[in-house]
Tab-separated table of N, CA, C and O in Angstrom:
chain	number	residue	atom	x	y	z
A	1	PHE	N	11.587	0.134	7.931
A	1	PHE	CA	12.590	-0.183	8.883
A	1	PHE	C	12.095	0.228	10.369
A	1	PHE	O	12.810	0.852	11.211
A	2	ARG	N	10.861	-0.166	10.671
A	2	ARG	CA	10.284	0.183	11.962
A	2	ARG	C	11.025	-0.198	12.996
A	2	ARG	O	11.166	0.608	14.113
A	3	TYR	N	11.582	-1.330	13.006
A	3	TYR	CA	12.331	-1.891	14.228
A	3	TYR	C	13.866	-1.576	14.233
A	3	TYR	O	14.520	-1.587	15.124
A	4	TRP	N	14.421	-1.705	13.021
A	4	TRP	CA	15.839	-1.727	12.809
A	4	TRP	C	16.333	-0.430	12.074
A	4	TRP	O	16.717	-0.467	10.937
A	5	THR	N	16.129	0.749	12.602
A	5	THR	CA	16.364	1.920	12.017
A	5	THR	C	17.809	2.371	12.168
A	5	THR	O	18.452	3.099	11.565
A	6	ASN	N	18.398	1.759	13.266
A	6	ASN	CA	19.838	2.066	13.630
A	6	ASN	C	20.391	0.885	14.304
A	6	ASN	O	19.732	0.050	14.620
A	7	GLY	N	21.747	1.030	14.388
A	7	GLY	CA	22.421	-0.027	15.101
A	7	GLY	C	22.944	-1.072	14.000
A	7	GLY	O	22.872	-0.818	12.844
A	8	ARG	N	23.498	-2.140	14.582
A	8	ARG	CA	24.071	-3.236	13.774
A	8	ARG	C	23.724	-4.568	14.355
A	8	ARG	O	23.243	-4.613	15.437
A	9	PRO	N	23.965	-5.638	13.672
A	9	PRO	CA	23.723	-7.001	14.250
A	9	PRO	C	24.388	-7.201	15.539
A	9	PRO	O	23.824	-7.886	16.383
A	10	SER	N	25.580	-6.569	15.629
A	10	SER	CA	26.349	-6.843	16.920
A	10	SER	C	25.610	-6.291	18.094
A	10	SER	O	25.756	-6.844	19.137
A	11	ASP	N	24.917	-5.076	17.799
A	11	ASP	CA	23.965	-4.555	18.845
A	11	ASP	C	22.920	-5.441	19.312
A	11	ASP	O	22.639	-5.669	20.451
A	12	ALA	N	22.319	-6.027	18.305
A	12	ALA	CA	21.197	-6.989	18.577
A	12	ALA	C	21.655	-8.262	19.315
A	12	ALA	O	21.125	-8.594	20.340
A	13	LYS	N	22.827	-8.807	18.900
A	13	LYS	CA	23.578	-9.855	19.601
A	13	LYS	C	23.723	-9.585	21.032
A	13	LYS	O	23.582	-10.389	21.987
A	14	ALA	N	24.274	-8.460	21.351
A	14	ALA	CA	24.588	-7.970	22.640
A	14	ALA	C	23.338	-7.897	23.560
A	14	ALA	O	23.480	-8.113	24.775
A	15	ARG	N	22.225	-7.780	22.946
A	15	ARG	CA	20.846	-7.869	23.694
A	15	ARG	C	20.291	-9.187	23.763
A	15	ARG	O	19.140	-9.374	24.380
A	16	GLY	N	20.904	-10.183	23.266
A	16	GLY	CA	20.603	-11.608	23.465
A	16	GLY	C	19.943	-12.245	22.261
A	16	GLY	O	19.536	-13.383	22.285
A	17	PHE	N	19.740	-11.380	21.106
A	17	PHE	CA	19.212	-11.939	19.876
A	17	PHE	C	20.146	-12.848	19.188
A	17	PHE	O	21.389	-12.540	19.118
A	18	LYS	N	19.714	-13.883	18.620
A	18	LYS	CA	20.359	-14.790	17.815
A	18	LYS	C	19.851	-14.704	16.310
A	18	LYS	O	20.828	-14.978	15.391
A	19	THR	N	18.733	-14.304	15.957
A	19	THR	CA	18.178	-14.303	14.654
A	19	THR	C	17.267	-12.901	14.505
A	19	THR	O	16.913	-12.394	15.570
A	20	ILE	N	17.008	-12.674	13.221
A	20	ILE	CA	16.091	-11.643	12.860
A	20	ILE	C	15.071	-12.266	12.084
A	20	ILE	O	15.324	-13.149	11.263
A	21	LEU	N	13.774	-11.940	12.396
A	21	LEU	CA	12.741	-12.536	11.586
A	21	LEU	C	12.561	-11.540	10.348
A	21	LEU	O	12.490	-10.309	10.434
A	22	VAL	N	12.612	-12.121	9.054
A	22	VAL	CA	12.504	-11.297	7.852
A	22	VAL	C	11.225	-11.761	7.029
A	22	VAL	O	11.183	-13.022	6.781
A	23	TYR	N	10.440	-10.749	6.650
A	23	TYR	CA	9.206	-11.087	5.843
A	23	TYR	C	9.389	-10.427	4.535
A	23	TYR	O	9.701	-9.224	4.533
A	24	CYS	N	9.116	-11.124	3.442
A	24	CYS	CA	9.176	-10.569	2.050
A	24	CYS	C	8.017	-9.779	1.716
A	24	CYS	O	6.821	-10.330	1.922
A	25	LEU	N	8.095	-8.605	1.244
A	25	LEU	CA	7.040	-7.748	0.772
A	25	LEU	C	7.008	-7.610	-0.679
A	25	LEU	O	6.302	-6.847	-1.356
A	26	GLY	N	7.869	-8.409	-1.442
A	26	GLY	CA	7.921	-8.359	-2.836
A	26	GLY	C	6.776	-9.025	-3.484
A	26	GLY	O	5.981	-9.690	-2.965
A	27	ASP	N	6.686	-8.669	-4.785
A	27	ASP	CA	5.539	-9.218	-5.495
A	27	ASP	C	5.908	-10.423	-6.268
A	27	ASP	O	6.987	-10.580	-6.836
A	28	MET	N	4.953	-11.392	-6.316
A	28	MET	CA	5.087	-12.608	-7.139
A	28	MET	C	4.787	-12.339	-8.527
A	28	MET	O	4.074	-11.269	-8.808
A	29	PRO	N	5.095	-13.181	-9.475
A	29	PRO	CA	4.716	-12.885	-10.937
A	29	PRO	C	3.195	-12.852	-11.123
A	29	PRO	O	2.876	-12.085	-12.002
A	30	ASN	N	2.487	-13.399	-10.237
A	30	ASN	CA	0.942	-13.316	-10.519
A	30	ASN	C	0.349	-12.012	-9.812
A	30	ASN	O	-0.764	-11.745	-9.861
A	31	GLY	N	1.337	-11.108	-9.282
A	31	GLY	CA	0.912	-9.861	-8.723
A	31	GLY	C	0.607	-9.817	-7.259
A	31	GLY	O	0.369	-8.792	-6.640
A	32	GLU	N	0.532	-11.020	-6.675
A	32	GLU	CA	0.245	-11.067	-5.187
A	32	GLU	C	1.594	-10.924	-4.399
A	32	GLU	O	2.659	-11.009	-4.960
A	33	ARG	N	1.436	-10.464	-3.216
A	33	ARG	CA	2.640	-10.287	-2.346
A	33	ARG	C	3.179	-11.785	-2.073
A	33	ARG	O	2.473	-12.682	-1.831
A	34	CYS	N	4.439	-11.798	-1.819
A	34	CYS	CA	5.132	-13.116	-1.586
A	34	CYS	C	4.860	-13.600	-0.269
A	34	CYS	O	4.615	-14.625	0.038
A	35	TRP	N	5.164	-12.795	0.910
A	35	TRP	CA	5.146	-13.028	2.239
A	35	TRP	C	5.849	-14.229	2.699
A	35	TRP	O	5.701	-14.767	3.817
A	36	HIS	N	6.870	-14.630	1.998
A	36	HIS	CA	7.872	-15.621	2.502
A	36	HIS	C	8.585	-15.113	3.638
A	36	HIS	O	8.726	-13.838	3.801
A	37	SER	N	8.869	-15.971	4.655
A	37	SER	CA	9.427	-15.474	5.856
A	37	SER	C	10.636	-16.451	6.226
A	37	SER	O	10.584	-17.649	5.799
A	38	ALA	N	11.580	-15.889	6.854
A	38	ALA	CA	12.793	-16.690	7.429
A	38	ALA	C	13.275	-16.075	8.676
A	38	ALA	O	13.244	-14.881	8.960
A	39	ALA	N	13.832	-16.928	9.556
A	39	ALA	CA	14.605	-16.463	10.717
A	39	ALA	C	16.166	-16.604	10.245
A	39	ALA	O	16.686	-17.561	10.049
A	40	VAL	N	16.791	-15.295	10.042
A	40	VAL	CA	17.990	-15.165	9.547
A	40	VAL	C	19.030	-15.082	10.680
A	40	VAL	O	18.915	-14.116	11.544
A	41	PRO	N	20.032	-15.993	10.834
A	41	PRO	CA	20.957	-15.936	11.956
A	41	PRO	C	21.745	-14.575	11.830
A	41	PRO	O	22.315	-14.218	10.684
A	42	LEU	N	21.924	-13.982	12.936
A	42	LEU	CA	22.650	-12.728	12.910
A	42	LEU	C	24.041	-12.954	12.613
A	42	LEU	O	24.870	-12.087	12.062
A	43	ASP	N	24.576	-14.126	12.928
A	43	ASP	CA	26.054	-14.419	12.689
A	43	ASP	C	26.398	-14.512	11.187
A	43	ASP	O	27.542	-14.514	10.791
A	44	ARG	N	25.263	-14.690	10.373
A	44	ARG	CA	25.465	-14.895	8.885
A	44	ARG	C	25.417	-13.360	8.182
A	44	ARG	O	25.663	-13.368	6.936
A	45	LEU	N	25.138	-12.457	8.919
A	45	LEU	CA	25.034	-11.057	8.430
A	45	LEU	C	26.280	-10.237	8.611
A	45	LEU	O	26.947	-10.413	9.619
A	46	PRO	N	26.606	-9.356	7.683
A	46	PRO	CA	27.785	-8.499	7.964
A	46	PRO	C	27.419	-7.498	9.007
A	46	PRO	O	26.258	-7.176	9.180
A	47	ASP	N	28.409	-6.956	9.725
A	47	ASP	CA	28.079	-6.018	10.950
A	47	ASP	C	28.063	-4.611	10.241
A	47	ASP	O	28.898	-3.780	10.626
A	48	TRP	N	27.052	-4.493	9.396
A	48	TRP	CA	26.809	-3.100	8.717
A	48	TRP	C	25.688	-2.485	9.497
A	48	TRP	O	24.913	-3.139	10.210
A	49	ASP	N	25.344	-1.211	9.032
A	49	ASP	CA	24.087	-0.556	9.576
A	49	ASP	C	22.899	-1.326	9.008
A	49	ASP	O	22.957	-1.742	7.887
A	50	TRP	N	21.770	-1.384	9.753
A	50	TRP	CA	20.647	-2.229	9.386
A	50	TRP	C	20.079	-1.754	7.985
A	50	TRP	O	19.815	-2.612	7.193
A	51	PRO	N	19.973	-0.438	7.612
A	51	PRO	CA	19.373	-0.107	6.363
A	51	PRO	C	20.168	-0.658	5.172
A	51	PRO	O	19.671	-1.174	4.211
A	52	ASP	N	21.522	-0.672	5.376
A	52	ASP	CA	22.412	-1.268	4.389
A	52	ASP	C	22.350	-2.744	4.219
A	52	ASP	O	22.162	-3.317	3.045
A	53	ILE	N	22.051	-3.535	5.289
A	53	ILE	CA	21.871	-4.961	5.224
A	53	ILE	C	20.537	-5.344	4.638
A	53	ILE	O	20.478	-6.042	3.703
A	54	LEU	N	19.383	-4.550	5.012
A	54	LEU	CA	18.123	-4.804	4.469
A	54	LEU	C	17.984	-4.652	3.040
A	54	LEU	O	17.359	-5.252	2.287
A	55	ALA	N	18.781	-3.535	2.588
A	55	ALA	CA	18.629	-3.284	1.135
A	55	ALA	C	19.247	-4.372	0.229
A	55	ALA	O	18.930	-4.387	-1.027
A	56	HIS	N	20.085	-5.173	0.818
A	56	HIS	CA	20.642	-6.301	0.154
A	56	HIS	C	20.190	-7.694	0.264
A	56	HIS	O	20.430	-8.705	-0.340
A	57	LEU	N	19.232	-7.825	1.310
A	57	LEU	CA	18.574	-9.167	1.422
A	57	LEU	C	17.703	-9.470	0.233
A	57	LEU	O	16.834	-8.864	-0.217
A	58	LYS	N	17.836	-10.835	-0.203
A	58	LYS	CA	17.193	-11.338	-1.343
A	58	LYS	C	16.247	-12.483	-0.935
A	58	LYS	O	16.741	-13.351	-0.159
A	59	CYS	N	15.001	-12.401	-1.350
A	59	CYS	CA	13.980	-13.478	-0.988
A	59	CYS	C	14.380	-14.789	-1.778
A	59	CYS	O	14.610	-14.753	-2.877
A	60	THR	N	14.533	-15.908	-1.134
A	60	THR	CA	14.723	-17.218	-1.683
A	60	THR	C	13.493	-17.804	-2.385
A	60	THR	O	13.660	-18.706	-3.096
A	61	GLN	N	12.393	-17.152	-2.155
A	61	GLN	CA	11.174	-17.512	-2.831
A	61	GLN	C	10.889	-16.910	-4.136
A	61	GLN	O	10.675	-17.493	-5.101
A	62	CYS	N	10.813	-15.534	-3.989
A	62	CYS	CA	10.490	-14.756	-5.126
A	62	CYS	C	11.586	-14.091	-6.008
A	62	CYS	O	11.459	-13.657	-7.011
A	63	GLY	N	12.739	-13.960	-5.236
A	63	GLY	CA	14.011	-13.284	-5.779
A	63	GLY	C	14.130	-11.931	-5.773
A	63	GLY	O	14.953	-11.256	-6.081
A	64	ASN	N	13.048	-11.189	-5.030
A	64	ASN	CA	13.169	-9.774	-4.906
A	64	ASN	C	14.244	-9.351	-3.941
A	64	ASN	O	14.438	-10.135	-2.916
A	65	VAL	N	14.774	-8.274	-4.131
A	65	VAL	CA	15.922	-7.792	-3.322
A	65	VAL	C	15.532	-6.542	-2.634
A	65	VAL	O	15.032	-5.523	-3.247
A	66	GLY	N	15.625	-6.505	-1.276
A	66	GLY	CA	15.431	-5.247	-0.507
A	66	GLY	C	13.978	-5.073	-0.128
A	66	GLY	O	13.686	-4.058	0.622
A	67	TRP	N	13.064	-5.841	-0.547
A	67	TRP	CA	11.623	-5.772	-0.272
A	67	TRP	C	11.329	-6.499	1.040
A	67	TRP	O	10.695	-7.639	0.964
A	68	VAL	N	11.841	-6.115	2.288
A	68	VAL	CA	11.655	-6.965	3.436
A	68	VAL	C	11.114	-6.190	4.538
A	68	VAL	O	11.298	-4.972	4.555
A	69	ASP	N	10.450	-6.801	5.481
A	69	ASP	CA	9.917	-6.154	6.684
A	69	ASP	C	10.648	-7.079	7.803
A	69	ASP	O	10.283	-8.138	8.035
A	70	PRO	N	11.655	-6.393	8.428
A	70	PRO	CA	12.427	-7.164	9.525
A	70	PRO	C	11.801	-6.934	10.820
A	70	PRO	O	11.215	-5.934	11.148
A	71	ARG	N	11.760	-7.991	11.656
A	71	ARG	CA	11.284	-8.010	13.027
A	71	ARG	C	12.254	-8.539	14.021
A	71	ARG	O	12.861	-9.605	13.731
A	72	PRO	N	12.312	-8.068	15.173
A	72	PRO	CA	13.019	-8.761	16.238
A	72	PRO	C	12.490	-10.158	16.521
A	72	PRO	O	11.175	-10.179	16.473
A	73	ASN	N	13.230	-11.152	16.887
A	73	ASN	CA	12.663	-12.385	17.183
A	73	ASN	C	12.577	-12.389	18.744
A	73	ASN	O	13.268	-13.075	19.467
A	74	TRP	N	11.425	-11.770	19.224
A	74	TRP	CA	11.339	-11.474	20.612
A	74	TRP	C	11.362	-12.713	21.643
A	74	TRP	O	11.884	-12.570	22.566
A	75	PRO	N	10.809	-13.849	21.109
A	75	PRO	CA	10.974	-15.048	22.005
A	75	PRO	C	12.335	-15.401	22.471
A	75	PRO	O	12.577	-16.122	23.454
A	76	GLU	N	13.321	-14.869	21.706
A	76	GLU	CA	14.722	-15.160	22.098
A	76	GLU	C	15.064	-14.355	23.219
A	76	GLU	O	16.144	-14.825	23.923
A	77	VAL	N	14.384	-13.287	23.575
A	77	VAL	CA	14.982	-12.555	24.707
A	77	VAL	C	13.910	-12.184	25.702
A	77	VAL	O	14.161	-11.767	26.839
A	78	ILE	N	12.653	-12.629	25.526
A	78	ILE	CA	11.545	-12.452	26.448
A	78	ILE	C	10.968	-13.929	26.757
A	78	ILE	O	10.677	-14.707	25.929
A	79	ASP	N	10.848	-14.087	28.021
A	79	ASP	CA	10.294	-15.358	28.570
A	79	ASP	C	8.724	-15.040	28.858
A	79	ASP	O	8.326	-14.542	29.875
A	80	TYR	N	7.866	-15.357	27.781
A	80	TYR	CA	6.449	-15.087	27.864
A	80	TYR	C	5.742	-15.764	28.874
A	80	TYR	O	4.695	-15.417	29.354
A	81	ASN	N	6.315	-17.047	29.355
A	81	ASN	CA	5.658	-17.670	30.527
A	81	ASN	C	5.824	-17.024	31.786
A	81	ASN	O	5.005	-17.268	32.668
A	82	LYS	N	6.688	-15.988	32.002
A	82	LYS	CA	6.761	-15.287	33.250
A	82	LYS	C	5.776	-14.245	33.362
A	82	LYS	O	5.406	-13.822	34.485
A	83	GLY	N	5.180	-13.728	32.283
A	83	GLY	CA	4.325	-12.635	32.337
A	83	GLY	C	4.936	-11.287	32.444
A	83	GLY	O	6.163	-11.245	32.452
A	84	ILE	N	4.199	-10.265	32.455
A	84	ILE	CA	4.619	-8.932	32.475
A	84	ILE	C	5.465	-8.662	33.809
A	84	ILE	O	6.459	-8.070	34.032
A	85	GLY	N	4.900	-9.206	34.962
A	85	GLY	CA	5.446	-8.857	36.283
A	85	GLY	C	6.703	-9.737	36.620
A	85	GLY	O	7.315	-9.340	37.391
A	86	GLY	N	6.983	-10.661	35.768
A	86	GLY	CA	8.246	-11.465	35.929
A	86	GLY	C	8.177	-12.362	37.033
A	86	GLY	O	8.979	-13.041	37.632
């Protein structure tokens, strides 16, 4: 939970985020990591604490539950074309 240790989806939406990027860390039947990823709309998530949400997310590729690495979708809130100085 490096990025999402506290707060709720409503907090992320208030900061301008529309989605959360989720990467699966589950194992495939062949023993390799799944690494499936998706941009999950915040509007589709319950407004629970992040650890509770993440524990329930299920990968649509491998079927593992709770084995996720969530990341903020930074391009939704940062204009990289402006540079650091804005």
